[in-house]
Amino acid sequence: MWISSETPAAGEVVRVRAQIVHVMESGLRLDAAGALIPRNTLTHFTATIGEALILDWVPETAISQNPYIEFTFKARLSGTLTMVWSDATGVVAEASQEITVL
């Protein structure tokens, strides 16, 4: 995760970049033995600061392996920026960083 400023001024636009390592199997490929590889894609992503929702995204099947996301938000309140990814198998990954608005 990369954040343009961990101590932005009130009203400043903050840019966030993040990447998750994930296979993003479509469920359409076969393994070496000819068996179908089960579908395993990211199904949901959220970004919040404290209880305030910044971004809610439902990825589609056309997302590449190890997806990268970039978004911006206007700094209004201090708190923990938390990003949560979940996939079709129920695995949940989380990353967080403190943001202090000056």
XYZ file of N, CA, C and O in Angstrom:
408
model
N 0.848 -1.175 0.000
C 0.000 0.000 0.000
C 0.890 1.233 0.000
O 1.905 1.281 0.694
N 0.508 2.206 -0.812
C 1.203 3.485 -0.860
C 0.152 4.581 -0.688
O -0.915 4.532 -1.295
N 0.451 5.565 0.161
C -0.443 6.696 0.411
C 0.353 7.965 0.160
O 1.477 8.108 0.649
N -0.234 8.897 -0.593
C 0.485 10.125 -0.943
C 0.824 10.963 0.282
O 1.837 11.661 0.294
N -0.013 10.922 1.334
C 0.274 11.680 2.550
C -0.426 11.028 3.735
O -1.640 10.842 3.705
N 0.344 10.699 4.767
C -0.237 10.148 5.988
C -0.685 11.252 6.933
O -1.365 10.988 7.922
N -0.279 12.507 6.639
C -0.677 13.666 7.447
C -1.171 14.779 6.525
O -0.574 15.852 6.456
N -2.290 14.548 5.826
C -2.790 15.565 4.902
C -3.450 16.730 5.629
O -3.925 16.588 6.760
N -3.459 17.871 4.964
C -4.213 19.016 5.469
C -5.701 18.742 5.243
O -6.071 17.999 4.331
N -6.547 19.330 6.060
C -7.989 19.160 5.893
C -8.396 19.608 4.487
O -8.000 20.674 4.037
N -9.133 18.759 3.783
C -9.572 19.067 2.429
C -8.607 18.638 1.336
O -8.945 18.677 0.160
N -7.393 18.229 1.711
C -6.407 17.788 0.716
C -6.850 16.466 0.089
O -7.418 15.602 0.754
N -6.582 16.294 -1.208
C -6.883 15.043 -1.889
C -5.732 14.070 -1.647
O -4.573 14.395 -1.884
N -6.080 12.896 -1.138
C -5.100 11.855 -0.825
C -5.228 10.748 -1.871
O -6.335 10.297 -2.166
N -4.101 10.322 -2.417
C -4.069 9.246 -3.412
C -3.569 7.969 -2.735
O -2.586 7.999 -2.009
N -4.270 6.872 -2.999
C -3.921 5.572 -2.424
C -3.701 4.583 -3.561
O -4.492 4.534 -4.501
N -2.619 3.820 -3.459
C -2.333 2.755 -4.421
C -2.129 1.469 -3.640
O -1.442 1.465 -2.621
N -2.730 0.387 -4.125
C -2.579 -0.903 -3.450
C -2.635 -2.034 -4.461
O -3.292 -1.923 -5.498
N -1.939 -3.110 -4.147
C -1.953 -4.296 -4.979
C -2.064 -5.514 -4.067
O -1.473 -5.551 -2.993
N -2.829 -6.498 -4.522
C -2.959 -7.738 -3.768
C -2.482 -8.890 -4.656
O -2.719 -8.882 -5.864
N -1.784 -9.824 -4.046
C -1.341 -11.014 -4.768
C -2.483 -12.021 -4.728
O -2.892 -12.480 -3.655
N -3.038 -12.326 -5.911
C -4.178 -13.241 -5.999
C -4.188 -13.882 -7.378
O -3.969 -13.214 -8.377
N -4.503 -15.175 -7.444
C -4.447 -15.921 -8.715
C -5.548 -15.562 -9.692
O -5.363 -15.681 -10.901
N -6.701 -15.145 -9.229
C -7.835 -14.775 -10.076
C -8.159 -15.864 -11.112
O -8.186 -15.633 -12.309
N -8.445 -17.074 -10.626
C -8.828 -18.178 -11.512
C -10.282 -18.005 -11.947
O -11.169 -17.862 -11.116
N -10.523 -18.053 -13.243
C -11.859 -17.841 -13.795
C -12.787 -19.034 -13.656
O -14.005 -18.904 -13.797
N -12.223 -20.233 -13.433
C -13.037 -21.444 -13.389
C -13.220 -22.049 -14.762
O -13.961 -23.017 -14.933
N -12.550 -21.481 -15.766
C -12.678 -21.955 -17.149
C -11.433 -22.685 -17.647
O -11.461 -23.276 -18.724
N -10.331 -22.644 -16.881
C -9.086 -23.282 -17.323
C -8.986 -24.711 -16.812
O -9.585 -25.061 -15.797
N -8.192 -25.510 -17.523
C -7.940 -26.893 -17.131
C -6.520 -27.022 -16.614
O -5.615 -26.331 -17.086
N -6.314 -27.914 -15.652
C -4.957 -28.178 -15.174
C -4.272 -29.176 -16.109
O -4.854 -29.593 -17.125
N -3.061 -29.600 -15.775
C -2.279 -30.502 -16.631
C -2.974 -31.843 -16.838
O -2.781 -32.490 -17.870
N -3.784 -32.267 -15.890
C -4.496 -33.543 -15.994
C -5.828 -33.418 -16.725
O -6.531 -34.400 -16.917
N -6.181 -32.210 -17.107
C -7.438 -31.979 -17.826
C -8.627 -31.686 -16.940
O -9.745 -31.555 -17.427
N -8.394 -31.568 -15.642
C -9.483 -31.245 -14.713
C -9.677 -29.729 -14.636
O -8.730 -28.957 -14.768
N -10.907 -29.345 -14.441
C -11.247 -27.928 -14.327
C -10.638 -27.333 -13.054
O -10.766 -27.904 -11.970
N -9.966 -26.208 -13.171
C -9.433 -25.497 -12.006
C -10.596 -24.696 -11.420
O -11.232 -23.915 -12.129
N -10.906 -24.862 -10.142
C -12.058 -24.164 -9.545
C -11.923 -22.638 -9.629
O -10.827 -22.088 -9.551
N -13.061 -21.987 -9.758
C -13.093 -20.527 -9.792
C -12.639 -19.968 -8.444
O -13.065 -20.437 -7.390
N -11.784 -18.958 -8.505
C -11.329 -18.267 -7.295
C -10.953 -16.849 -7.699
O -9.832 -16.574 -8.095
N -11.905 -15.953 -7.610
C -11.681 -14.550 -7.966
C -11.966 -13.668 -6.762
O -12.652 -14.079 -5.830
N -11.433 -12.463 -6.795
C -11.804 -11.489 -5.770
C -13.262 -11.133 -5.972
O -13.712 -10.947 -7.104
N -14.001 -11.035 -4.902
C -15.427 -10.759 -5.002
C -15.829 -9.414 -4.409
O -16.902 -8.913 -4.708
N -14.949 -8.839 -3.561
C -15.343 -7.580 -2.924
C -14.115 -6.841 -2.396
O -13.154 -7.460 -1.966
N -14.180 -5.516 -2.439
C -13.134 -4.656 -1.896
C -13.808 -3.470 -1.240
O -14.738 -2.879 -1.801
N -13.354 -3.131 -0.030
C -13.837 -1.912 0.621
C -12.658 -1.131 1.182
O -11.643 -1.708 1.560
N -12.815 0.166 1.210
C -11.847 1.058 1.855
C -12.640 1.966 2.783
O -13.639 2.567 2.370
N -12.197 2.053 4.034
C -12.871 2.882 5.025
C -11.846 3.670 5.824
O -10.680 3.287 5.905
N -12.295 4.772 6.391
C -11.527 5.463 7.428
C -12.431 5.460 8.646
O -13.495 6.077 8.637
N -11.996 4.724 9.657
C -12.867 4.508 10.813
C -14.126 3.812 10.336
O -14.058 2.768 9.701
N -15.272 4.389 10.583
C -16.554 3.834 10.144
C -17.023 4.422 8.814
O -18.028 3.979 8.262
N -16.298 5.424 8.291
C -16.715 6.103 7.051
C -16.247 5.318 5.824
O -15.061 5.080 5.639
N -17.196 4.925 4.982
C -16.895 4.200 3.761
C -16.347 5.163 2.703
O -16.950 6.196 2.433
N -15.198 4.818 2.129
C -14.599 5.617 1.063
C -14.888 4.992 -0.294
O -15.233 5.670 -1.252
N -14.731 3.663 -0.376
C -14.883 2.960 -1.653
C -15.438 1.570 -1.404
O -14.981 0.871 -0.499
N -16.414 1.183 -2.208
C -16.991 -0.153 -2.170
C -16.996 -0.652 -3.608
O -17.644 -0.064 -4.466
N -16.245 -1.723 -3.894
C -16.050 -2.188 -5.261
C -16.301 -3.680 -5.349
O -15.813 -4.445 -4.522
N -17.059 -4.095 -6.370
C -17.285 -5.500 -6.651
C -16.581 -5.808 -7.966
O -17.080 -5.452 -9.031
N -15.392 -6.438 -7.912
C -14.644 -6.738 -9.137
C -15.394 -7.739 -10.019
O -16.080 -8.622 -9.520
N -15.236 -7.589 -11.313
C -15.826 -8.516 -12.269
C -14.783 -9.551 -12.678
O -13.624 -9.465 -12.296
N -15.170 -10.511 -13.489
C -14.273 -11.603 -13.873
C -13.129 -11.165 -14.778
O -12.162 -11.896 -14.927
N -13.187 -10.011 -15.382
C -12.141 -9.564 -16.302
C -10.956 -8.907 -15.589
O -10.079 -8.361 -16.235
N -10.896 -8.977 -14.284
C -9.791 -8.393 -13.531
C -8.582 -9.331 -13.618
O -8.700 -10.537 -13.464
N -7.417 -8.750 -13.824
C -6.204 -9.549 -13.995
C -5.709 -10.145 -12.681
O -6.120 -9.729 -11.592
N -4.792 -11.079 -12.815
C -4.124 -11.671 -11.665
C -3.345 -10.584 -10.923
O -2.839 -9.652 -11.544
N -3.259 -10.663 -9.612
C -2.565 -9.680 -8.772
C -3.055 -8.251 -9.052
O -2.285 -7.377 -9.423
N -4.350 -7.999 -8.878
C -4.914 -6.700 -9.251
C -4.358 -5.519 -8.439
O -4.053 -5.632 -7.265
N -4.260 -4.412 -9.131
C -3.787 -3.133 -8.599
C -4.969 -2.187 -8.583
O -5.759 -2.154 -9.532
N -5.125 -1.426 -7.517
C -6.197 -0.442 -7.442
C -5.612 0.890 -6.997
O -4.686 0.942 -6.192
N -6.147 1.961 -7.563
C -5.747 3.310 -7.176
C -7.011 4.138 -7.034
O -7.906 4.082 -7.871
N -7.094 4.895 -5.944
C -8.251 5.762 -5.728
C -7.818 6.981 -4.931
O -6.737 7.011 -4.345
N -8.665 8.002 -4.938
C -8.397 9.220 -4.184
C -9.590 9.516 -3.279
O -10.703 9.062 -3.525
N -9.321 10.283 -2.231
C -10.385 10.766 -1.368
C -9.954 12.090 -0.763
O -8.762 12.397 -0.698
N -10.917 12.874 -0.355
C -10.644 14.154 0.279
C -10.496 13.938 1.781
O -11.379 13.355 2.416
N -9.378 14.382 2.348
C -9.105 14.206 3.774
C -10.064 15.064 4.593
O -10.036 16.286 4.493
N -10.902 14.402 5.379
C -11.861 15.123 6.211
C -11.719 14.757 7.675
O -11.974 15.570 8.543
N -11.342 13.497 7.949
C -11.195 13.083 9.336
C -10.021 12.143 9.519
O -9.637 11.430 8.610
N -9.450 12.206 10.690
C -8.342 11.313 11.042
C -8.897 9.943 11.389
O -10.045 9.814 11.813
N -8.069 8.936 11.227
C -8.482 7.582 11.575
C -7.626 6.565 10.860
O -6.627 6.897 10.224
N -8.047 5.332 10.948
C -7.333 4.245 10.302
C -7.940 3.972 8.941
O -9.133 3.664 8.843
N -7.125 4.120 7.908
C -7.537 3.732 6.557
C -7.408 2.220 6.489
O -6.323 1.674 6.689
N -8.521 1.541 6.252
C -8.529 0.077 6.194
C -9.060 -0.365 4.841
O -10.122 0.085 4.411
N -8.285 -1.239 4.187
C -8.710 -1.822 2.919
C -8.890 -3.316 3.134
O -8.030 -3.973 3.720
N -10.020 -3.850 2.667
C -10.343 -5.258 2.852
C -10.710 -5.872 1.509
O -11.583 -5.354 0.812
N -10.017 -6.973 1.161
C -10.322 -7.741 -0.042
C -10.895 -9.083 0.406
O -10.416 -9.672 1.370
N -11.884 -9.607 -0.318
C -12.365 -10.965 -0.049
C -12.506 -11.694 -1.375
O -12.732 -11.077 -2.415
N -12.339 -13.028 -1.316
C -12.426 -13.794 -2.554
C -13.518 -14.852 -2.468
O -14.175 -15.013 -1.439
N -13.700 -15.579 -3.574
C -14.787 -16.551 -3.696
C -14.649 -17.731 -2.748
O -15.637 -18.410 -2.466
N -13.461 -17.986 -2.231
C -13.267 -19.101 -1.303
C -13.440 -18.685 0.152
O -13.293 -19.502 1.046
N -13.718 -17.405 0.394
C -13.914 -16.918 1.757
C -12.680 -16.329 2.406
O -12.735 -15.899 3.552
N -11.556 -16.300 1.693
C -10.335 -15.710 2.239
C -10.491 -14.192 2.276
O -10.967 -13.576 1.316
N -10.086 -13.591 3.375
C -10.165 -12.142 3.543
C -8.754 -11.623 3.836
O -8.056 -12.158 4.695
N -8.341 -10.583 3.103
C -7.045 -9.939 3.343
C -7.308 -8.479 3.723
O -8.217 -7.853 3.178
N -6.515 -7.967 4.646
C -6.727 -6.608 5.140
C -5.390 -5.875 5.267
O -4.382 -6.467 5.631
N -5.420 -4.595 4.933
C -4.264 -3.726 5.120
C -4.778 -2.427 5.730
O -5.871 -1.960 5.407
N -3.981 -1.820 6.620
C -4.427 -0.571 7.253
C -3.241 0.364 7.496
O -2.107 -0.072 7.589
N -3.586 1.642 7.598
C -2.591 2.690 7.830
C -3.284 3.847 8.527
O -4.391 4.242 8.151
N -2.630 4.419 9.524
C -3.180 5.575 10.228
C -3.072 6.824 9.345
O -2.043 7.064 8.723
N -4.130 7.622 9.319
C -4.170 8.907 8.624
C -4.485 9.977 9.667
O -5.459 9.843 10.405
N -3.664 11.025 9.735
C -3.899 12.113 10.669
C -4.105 13.401 9.880
O -3.189 13.896 9.240
N -5.327 13.912 9.918
C -5.647 15.153 9.208
C -5.224 16.325 10.054
O -5.546 16.421 11.237
N -4.451 17.225 9.444
C -3.938 18.403 10.173
C -4.873 19.579 10.040
O -5.581 19.745 9.113
